[in-house]
């Protein structure tokens, strides 16, 4: 049976909670024939990278998100539908991490409301959802109508029927549809003992002392669609909701690429235009008596390649740092493969006269390598902190 995606999956990047690696979870989901898998760790996107690499290698549909753990106890999985929403999610997590001690992330509902455009949210209820959870659910749903679901999962306990009925009633009351999940902690049941040990380490207790802190059974693993239909078949709309969320979340980590940070180098020139002007001005300073055509041709070649690779902002950043250091009489010197660049010499980054050596610019920048150059600059150690603070 198809049409089911497991969208509440915790990997071992949820520290001392998840009992399986991200790639193990992806491979198991594929082996079980699931339509998709969603990896969402606690207040982090850390598990998404490895899950994405595995999913891409094995042809598995993957949703990458985060399980937002608010300071009042409310939990909601957030899956970005597009690249802009992913950026808002990283901003939200950065906000929560920067205001909290190391290892913690402090977020409140107001933060989620301010950054929550473009997500599919899955509210994950506690064991006994009460008025506080219902109120938060309603606030989130009112802010993002049609983009919030209420997670419902089998607890494999004697009161499962009553709990699921309460959640169904809450869904009707708030207008938030149900979504089925097994709230996964590991890829196969054999990982339950390891997950128990992780829980004990987290709670600072022994296995003998753990009691109800550890899971009562080994059921929180990935399950095939037919098993989920057997367990939650009386809630067909909840099972169908997983495919709807997958269809709406088209974002992939493949859409991300390195982007050099924005910097206002000039209000009137592009970074490439500014770099070229500074290079030719530097040439006149380095060679007041003039230079041969060979060096000019070398500079034209380097500037063309820098333009094609869009590295001008990087060169301007290093130029600006070196300029600042020299204005403050801080000793500095470029070295390494940058000495093969006539542009670096004209900018004052390096001091090796390119007319005195045979330059091998491709050792510094190459179209084949497809990676930015490495400009190493040494600063006198007594004043290095001044440069760091300027940066």
Short mmCIF file of C-alpha atoms in Angstrom, two decimals:
data_model
loop_
_atom_site.label_atom_id
_atom_site.label_comp_id
_atom_site.label_asym_id
_atom_site.label_seq_id
_atom_site.Cartn_x
_atom_site.Cartn_y
_atom_site.Cartn_z
CA UNK A 1 0.00 0.00 0.00
CA UNK A 2 1.40 3.41 -0.95
CA UNK A 3 0.43 6.99 -0.32
CA UNK A 4 1.97 7.34 3.13
CA UNK A 5 4.98 9.47 4.05
CA UNK A 6 6.58 9.50 7.49
CA UNK A 7 7.07 13.18 8.30
CA UNK A 8 7.98 13.16 12.01
CA UNK A 9 11.44 11.62 12.02
CA UNK A 10 14.13 12.38 14.60
CA UNK A 11 17.74 11.56 13.75
CA UNK A 12 20.79 11.33 16.01
CA UNK A 13 21.34 15.05 15.38
CA UNK A 14 18.66 15.54 18.04
CA UNK A 15 21.29 15.14 20.72
CA UNK A 16 20.71 12.12 23.01
CA UNK A 17 17.24 11.51 21.54
CA UNK A 18 17.46 10.02 18.06
CA UNK A 19 18.79 6.48 17.86
CA UNK A 20 19.65 6.29 14.14
CA UNK A 21 21.81 8.11 11.63
CA UNK A 22 20.04 10.18 8.99
CA UNK A 23 21.21 7.93 6.16
CA UNK A 24 19.95 4.83 7.99
CA UNK A 25 16.52 6.40 8.25
CA UNK A 26 16.45 7.32 4.56
CA UNK A 27 17.57 3.86 3.44
CA UNK A 28 14.98 2.16 5.64
CA UNK A 29 12.22 4.43 4.35
CA UNK A 30 13.18 3.49 0.82
CA UNK A 31 13.28 -0.22 1.68
CA UNK A 32 9.79 0.04 3.17
CA UNK A 33 8.47 1.73 0.02
CA UNK A 34 7.38 4.93 1.76
CA UNK A 35 6.35 7.77 -0.52
CA UNK A 36 8.68 10.20 1.28
CA UNK A 37 10.42 10.85 4.57
CA UNK A 38 10.72 14.07 6.55
CA UNK A 39 13.71 14.56 8.84
CA UNK A 40 13.08 17.22 11.46
CA UNK A 41 15.43 17.44 14.43
CA UNK A 42 14.91 19.46 17.58
CA UNK A 43 15.61 23.15 16.91
CA UNK A 44 18.18 22.29 14.28
CA UNK A 45 18.58 21.52 10.58
CA UNK A 46 21.76 19.56 11.22
CA UNK A 47 20.38 16.19 10.15
CA UNK A 48 19.15 17.49 6.82
CA UNK A 49 22.49 17.53 5.02
CA UNK A 50 23.30 13.86 5.43
CA UNK A 51 19.69 12.87 4.87
CA UNK A 52 19.68 14.86 1.63
CA UNK A 53 22.88 13.24 0.37
CA UNK A 54 21.49 9.78 1.07
CA UNK A 55 18.06 10.55 -0.38
CA UNK A 56 19.62 11.94 -3.55
CA UNK A 57 21.88 8.92 -3.95
CA UNK A 58 19.02 6.43 -3.50
CA UNK A 59 16.14 8.25 -5.21
CA UNK A 60 14.12 8.93 -2.06
CA UNK A 61 11.84 11.94 -1.69
CA UNK A 62 12.94 13.96 1.33
CA UNK A 63 11.54 16.89 3.28
CA UNK A 64 14.06 18.81 5.39
CA UNK A 65 12.78 20.82 8.33
CA UNK A 66 13.09 21.39 12.05
CA UNK A 67 11.10 20.41 15.10
CA UNK A 68 10.55 23.72 16.84
CA UNK A 69 10.58 23.27 20.62
CA UNK A 70 9.14 26.40 22.20
CA UNK A 71 10.00 27.46 25.73
CA UNK A 72 6.40 26.86 26.88
CA UNK A 73 6.55 23.21 25.76
CA UNK A 74 4.65 23.55 22.47
CA UNK A 75 6.19 21.53 19.61
CA UNK A 76 5.64 22.03 15.89
CA UNK A 77 7.53 20.56 12.96
CA UNK A 78 8.19 23.18 10.29
CA UNK A 79 8.81 22.18 6.67
CA UNK A 80 9.67 25.04 4.28
CA UNK A 81 7.75 24.99 1.02
CA UNK A 82 10.33 27.04 -0.88
CA UNK A 83 13.81 28.50 -0.62
CA UNK A 84 12.61 31.77 0.92
CA UNK A 85 10.90 29.86 3.72
CA UNK A 86 14.07 27.84 4.34
CA UNK A 87 15.95 31.12 4.76
CA UNK A 88 13.34 32.27 7.28
CA UNK A 89 13.71 28.98 9.15
CA UNK A 90 17.48 29.37 9.44
CA UNK A 91 16.95 32.95 10.61
CA UNK A 92 14.47 31.77 13.24
CA UNK A 93 16.83 29.10 14.56
CA UNK A 94 19.71 31.57 14.63
CA UNK A 95 17.57 33.92 16.68
CA UNK A 96 16.76 31.19 19.18
CA UNK A 97 20.37 30.04 19.50
CA UNK A 98 21.85 33.50 19.90
CA UNK A 99 19.58 34.40 22.80
CA UNK A 100 20.22 31.13 24.69
CA UNK A 101 23.19 29.48 26.43
CA UNK A 102 25.30 27.18 24.31
CA UNK A 103 23.45 24.00 23.44
CA UNK A 104 20.02 25.56 23.92
CA UNK A 105 17.55 27.36 21.66
CA UNK A 106 14.95 29.68 23.14
CA UNK A 107 11.95 30.33 20.91
CA UNK A 108 8.44 31.56 21.67
CA UNK A 109 5.27 31.59 19.60
CA UNK A 110 5.77 35.24 18.64
CA UNK A 111 9.05 34.26 16.95
CA UNK A 112 7.33 31.54 14.93
CA UNK A 113 4.54 33.90 13.88
CA UNK A 114 7.08 36.48 12.71
CA UNK A 115 9.03 33.98 10.56
CA UNK A 116 6.42 31.35 9.69
CA UNK A 117 5.32 32.37 6.21
CA UNK A 118 5.72 29.62 3.62
CA UNK A 119 5.75 26.57 5.91
CA UNK A 120 3.77 23.44 6.45
CA UNK A 121 3.46 23.08 10.23
CA UNK A 122 2.73 19.83 12.06
CA UNK A 123 1.82 20.44 15.70
CA UNK A 124 3.00 17.51 17.81
CA UNK A 125 0.78 17.03 20.89
CA UNK A 126 2.08 16.01 24.32
CA UNK A 127 0.89 12.81 26.00
CA UNK A 128 -2.06 14.69 27.48
CA UNK A 129 -2.85 17.70 25.31
CA UNK A 130 -4.69 20.33 27.29
CA UNK A 131 -5.95 23.88 26.97
CA UNK A 132 -2.49 25.44 26.59
CA UNK A 133 -1.68 23.19 23.64
CA UNK A 134 -5.09 23.84 22.07
CA UNK A 135 -4.65 27.61 22.45
CA UNK A 136 -1.22 27.54 20.80
CA UNK A 137 -2.57 25.36 18.02
CA UNK A 138 -5.37 27.82 17.37
CA UNK A 139 -2.97 30.80 17.35
CA UNK A 140 -0.69 29.07 14.85
CA UNK A 141 -3.60 28.03 12.63
CA UNK A 142 -5.18 31.50 12.69
CA UNK A 143 -1.85 33.02 11.62
CA UNK A 144 -1.26 30.51 8.81
CA UNK A 145 -4.65 29.14 7.72
CA UNK A 146 -4.51 25.95 5.68
CA UNK A 147 -0.85 25.37 6.55
CA UNK A 148 -1.13 23.66 9.94
CA UNK A 149 -1.83 20.00 10.75
CA UNK A 150 -2.20 18.18 14.05
CA UNK A 151 -0.02 15.10 14.40
CA UNK A 152 -1.71 11.92 15.57
CA UNK A 153 0.23 8.75 16.33
CA UNK A 154 -0.36 5.37 17.95
CA UNK A 155 1.02 5.21 21.48
CA UNK A 156 0.42 1.44 21.74
CA UNK A 157 -1.27 1.94 25.11
CA UNK A 158 -4.65 1.00 26.51
CA UNK A 159 -6.03 4.51 26.09
CA UNK A 160 -5.02 5.00 22.44
CA UNK A 161 -8.63 5.16 21.33
CA UNK A 162 -9.56 7.87 23.83
CA UNK A 163 -6.47 9.92 23.07
CA UNK A 164 -7.01 9.78 19.32
CA UNK A 165 -10.66 10.68 19.81
CA UNK A 166 -9.64 13.73 21.88
CA UNK A 167 -7.23 14.80 19.16
CA UNK A 168 -9.91 14.34 16.50
CA UNK A 169 -12.26 16.50 18.57
CA UNK A 170 -9.55 19.14 18.96
CA UNK A 171 -9.00 19.06 15.20
CA UNK A 172 -12.68 19.72 14.60
CA UNK A 173 -12.80 22.45 17.23
CA UNK A 174 -9.77 24.34 15.86
CA UNK A 175 -10.29 23.54 12.18
CA UNK A 176 -6.82 21.95 12.00
CA UNK A 177 -6.73 18.64 10.08
CA UNK A 178 -5.05 15.55 11.48
CA UNK A 179 -1.87 14.06 10.05
CA UNK A 180 -0.73 10.50 10.76
CA UNK A 181 2.77 9.72 12.00
CA UNK A 182 4.62 7.19 14.11
CA UNK A 183 6.80 9.98 15.60
CA UNK A 184 9.95 8.03 14.73
CA UNK A 185 13.06 7.88 16.95
CA UNK A 186 15.01 5.12 15.14
CA UNK A 187 14.91 3.26 11.85
CA UNK A 188 14.38 -0.31 13.17
CA UNK A 189 13.11 -1.69 16.47
CA UNK A 190 16.52 -3.19 17.25
CA UNK A 191 17.73 0.33 18.06
CA UNK A 192 15.44 0.60 21.09
CA UNK A 193 18.17 -0.46 23.60
CA UNK A 194 20.54 2.18 22.22
CA UNK A 195 17.82 4.81 22.39
CA UNK A 196 17.17 3.84 26.01
CA UNK A 197 20.85 4.37 26.84
CA UNK A 198 20.75 7.80 25.18
CA UNK A 199 17.74 8.71 27.29
CA UNK A 200 19.52 7.64 30.46
CA UNK A 201 22.60 9.70 29.58
CA UNK A 202 20.37 12.71 28.89
CA UNK A 203 18.46 12.30 32.17
CA UNK A 204 21.51 11.32 34.28
CA UNK A 205 20.05 8.03 35.46
CA UNK A 206 20.90 4.35 35.07
CA UNK A 207 18.75 1.91 33.14
CA UNK A 208 17.60 0.43 36.43
CA UNK A 209 16.50 3.86 37.65
CA UNK A 210 14.97 5.12 34.39
CA UNK A 211 11.45 3.80 34.87
CA UNK A 212 8.92 5.75 32.81
CA UNK A 213 11.65 8.00 31.35
CA UNK A 214 12.34 5.39 28.68
CA UNK A 215 9.88 4.30 26.01
CA UNK A 216 7.51 1.51 27.09
CA UNK A 217 7.99 -0.40 23.83
CA UNK A 218 10.11 -0.60 20.70
CA UNK A 219 7.46 0.67 18.29
CA UNK A 220 8.80 4.12 17.44
CA UNK A 221 10.53 2.98 14.28
CA UNK A 222 9.74 3.48 10.61
CA UNK A 223 6.75 1.43 9.53
CA UNK A 224 5.48 0.53 6.06
CA UNK A 225 2.34 2.15 4.72
CA UNK A 226 0.16 -0.92 5.18
CA UNK A 227 1.07 -1.11 8.87
CA UNK A 228 0.27 2.57 9.38
CA UNK A 229 -3.06 2.03 7.61
CA UNK A 230 -3.76 -0.90 9.92
CA UNK A 231 -3.00 1.23 12.98
CA UNK A 232 -4.74 4.44 11.90
CA UNK A 233 -7.09 3.28 9.19
CA UNK A 234 -10.04 4.74 11.11
CA UNK A 235 -8.49 8.18 10.39
CA UNK A 236 -8.11 8.04 6.59
CA UNK A 237 -7.90 11.82 6.29
CA UNK A 238 -4.86 11.80 8.60
CA UNK A 239 -3.09 9.24 6.44
CA UNK A 240 -3.90 11.13 3.25
CA UNK A 241 -2.59 14.39 4.74
CA UNK A 242 1.00 13.14 4.56
CA UNK A 243 0.90 13.04 0.75
CA UNK A 244 -0.67 16.51 0.66
CA UNK A 245 2.15 17.98 2.72
CA UNK A 246 4.77 16.29 0.53
CA UNK A 247 3.11 17.72 -2.57
CA UNK A 248 3.13 21.23 -1.13
CA UNK A 249 6.75 21.19 0.05
CA UNK A 250 8.78 21.49 -3.13
CA UNK A 251 11.96 22.81 -1.52
CA UNK A 252 15.19 20.84 -1.92
CA UNK A 253 18.65 21.48 -0.53
CA UNK A 254 19.81 21.29 -4.16
CA UNK A 255 18.49 24.84 -4.47
CA UNK A 256 21.16 26.12 -2.11
CA UNK A 257 24.54 27.29 -3.32
CA UNK A 258 27.31 29.31 -1.76
CA UNK A 259 26.66 33.03 -2.02
CA UNK A 260 29.29 35.53 -1.01
CA UNK A 261 27.91 37.92 1.64
CA UNK A 262 26.63 41.23 0.36
CA UNK A 263 28.88 44.22 0.93
CA UNK A 264 28.54 47.82 -0.27
CA UNK A 265 31.94 48.33 -1.83
CA UNK A 266 30.78 51.17 -4.04
CA UNK A 267 27.54 53.01 -4.67
CA UNK A 268 28.39 53.65 -8.32
CA UNK A 269 30.44 50.64 -9.48
CA UNK A 270 29.87 46.92 -9.55
CA UNK A 271 32.40 44.83 -7.59
CA UNK A 272 34.06 43.80 -10.85
CA UNK A 273 34.30 47.40 -12.10
CA UNK A 274 35.76 48.54 -8.80
CA UNK A 275 38.27 45.70 -8.74
CA UNK A 276 39.43 46.50 -12.26
CA UNK A 277 39.84 50.20 -11.47
CA UNK A 278 41.81 49.50 -8.29
CA UNK A 279 43.98 46.99 -10.15
CA UNK A 280 44.94 49.42 -12.92
CA UNK A 281 45.50 52.22 -10.38
CA UNK A 282 47.70 49.85 -8.40
CA UNK A 283 49.63 49.00 -11.54
CA UNK A 284 50.55 52.68 -11.99
CA UNK A 285 51.71 52.87 -8.36
CA UNK A 286 53.76 49.68 -8.61
CA UNK A 287 55.35 50.68 -11.94
CA UNK A 288 55.54 54.49 -12.09
CA UNK A 289 57.97 54.20 -14.98
CA UNK A 290 55.61 51.93 -16.90
CA UNK A 291 55.54 48.19 -17.54
CA UNK A 292 55.62 45.88 -20.54
CA UNK A 293 52.59 44.67 -22.47
CA UNK A 294 53.07 41.12 -21.18
CA UNK A 295 52.13 42.16 -17.65
CA UNK A 296 49.13 44.11 -18.88
CA UNK A 297 47.98 41.06 -20.82
CA UNK A 298 48.42 38.96 -17.68
CA UNK A 299 46.25 41.37 -15.71
CA UNK A 300 43.55 41.34 -18.39
CA UNK A 301 43.54 37.53 -18.35
CA UNK A 302 43.29 37.38 -14.56
CA UNK A 303 40.55 40.01 -14.36
CA UNK A 304 38.54 38.22 -17.04
CA UNK A 305 38.76 34.93 -15.15
CA UNK A 306 37.88 36.62 -11.85
CA UNK A 307 34.85 38.15 -13.55
CA UNK A 308 33.72 34.84 -15.00
CA UNK A 309 33.98 33.16 -11.59
CA UNK A 310 32.35 36.16 -9.82
CA UNK A 311 35.16 36.39 -7.30
CA UNK A 312 35.54 40.18 -7.36
CA UNK A 313 33.81 40.69 -3.95
CA UNK A 314 36.22 38.25 -2.35
CA UNK A 315 39.28 40.08 -3.73
CA UNK A 316 37.80 43.40 -2.58
CA UNK A 317 37.24 42.04 0.92
CA UNK A 318 40.87 40.93 1.26
CA UNK A 319 42.03 44.22 -0.28
CA UNK A 320 39.98 46.15 2.29
CA UNK A 321 41.36 44.15 5.22
CA UNK A 322 44.94 44.66 4.06
CA UNK A 323 44.26 48.35 3.43
CA UNK A 324 42.95 48.76 6.98
CA UNK A 325 45.93 46.96 8.51
CA UNK A 326 48.44 49.12 6.67
CA UNK A 327 46.58 52.31 7.58
CA UNK A 328 46.96 51.25 11.23
CA UNK A 329 50.66 50.36 10.70
CA UNK A 330 49.92 46.69 11.37
CA UNK A 331 52.45 44.50 9.61
CA UNK A 332 50.85 42.13 7.11
CA UNK A 333 51.88 40.08 4.12
CA UNK A 334 50.06 37.93 1.61
CA UNK A 335 51.63 34.58 0.84
CA UNK A 336 51.02 31.17 -0.69
CA UNK A 337 49.42 30.61 -4.07
CA UNK A 338 48.24 34.25 -4.15
CA UNK A 339 51.82 35.12 -5.09
CA UNK A 340 50.95 33.75 -8.54
CA UNK A 341 48.49 36.60 -9.06
CA UNK A 342 49.44 39.89 -10.69
CA UNK A 343 46.11 41.32 -9.49
CA UNK A 344 47.03 40.57 -5.87
CA UNK A 345 50.36 42.33 -6.41
CA UNK A 346 48.75 45.42 -7.89
CA UNK A 347 46.22 45.53 -5.04
CA UNK A 348 49.07 45.47 -2.52
CA UNK A 349 48.04 42.12 -1.05
CA UNK A 350 51.30 40.40 -2.02
CA UNK A 351 54.79 41.78 -2.58
CA UNK A 352 56.18 39.39 -5.19
CA UNK A 353 56.88 41.27 -8.42
CA UNK A 354 55.20 39.21 -11.17
CA UNK A 355 57.76 40.44 -13.72
CA UNK A 356 60.52 38.66 -11.78
CA UNK A 357 58.94 35.17 -11.73
CA UNK A 358 57.01 32.87 -14.03
CA UNK A 359 53.43 33.16 -12.81
CA UNK A 360 51.14 30.14 -12.77
CA UNK A 361 47.80 31.83 -12.17
CA UNK A 362 45.87 28.57 -12.60
CA UNK A 363 47.53 27.33 -9.42
CA UNK A 364 45.60 30.13 -7.75
CA UNK A 365 42.34 30.17 -9.73
CA UNK A 366 41.17 27.54 -12.20
CA UNK A 367 37.91 27.13 -14.09
CA UNK A 368 38.28 23.38 -13.71
CA UNK A 369 38.44 23.45 -9.89
CA UNK A 370 35.19 25.41 -9.48
CA UNK A 371 36.19 26.64 -6.04
CA UNK A 372 37.15 30.08 -4.75
CA UNK A 373 40.82 31.00 -4.38
CA UNK A 374 42.64 30.95 -1.07
CA UNK A 375 44.36 34.24 -0.25
CA UNK A 376 46.49 33.76 2.86
CA UNK A 377 47.53 36.91 4.70
CA UNK A 378 49.71 36.96 7.82
CA UNK A 379 49.35 39.73 10.42
CA UNK A 380 51.72 40.52 13.27
CA UNK A 381 50.47 38.54 16.22
CA UNK A 382 50.57 41.37 18.78
CA UNK A 383 47.94 43.31 16.82
CA UNK A 384 46.04 40.54 15.07
CA UNK A 385 43.01 41.05 17.32
CA UNK A 386 42.61 44.58 15.95
CA UNK A 387 42.22 43.14 12.47
CA UNK A 388 39.78 40.51 13.69
CA UNK A 389 37.65 43.18 15.34
CA UNK A 390 37.66 45.23 12.12
CA UNK A 391 36.47 42.21 10.15
#
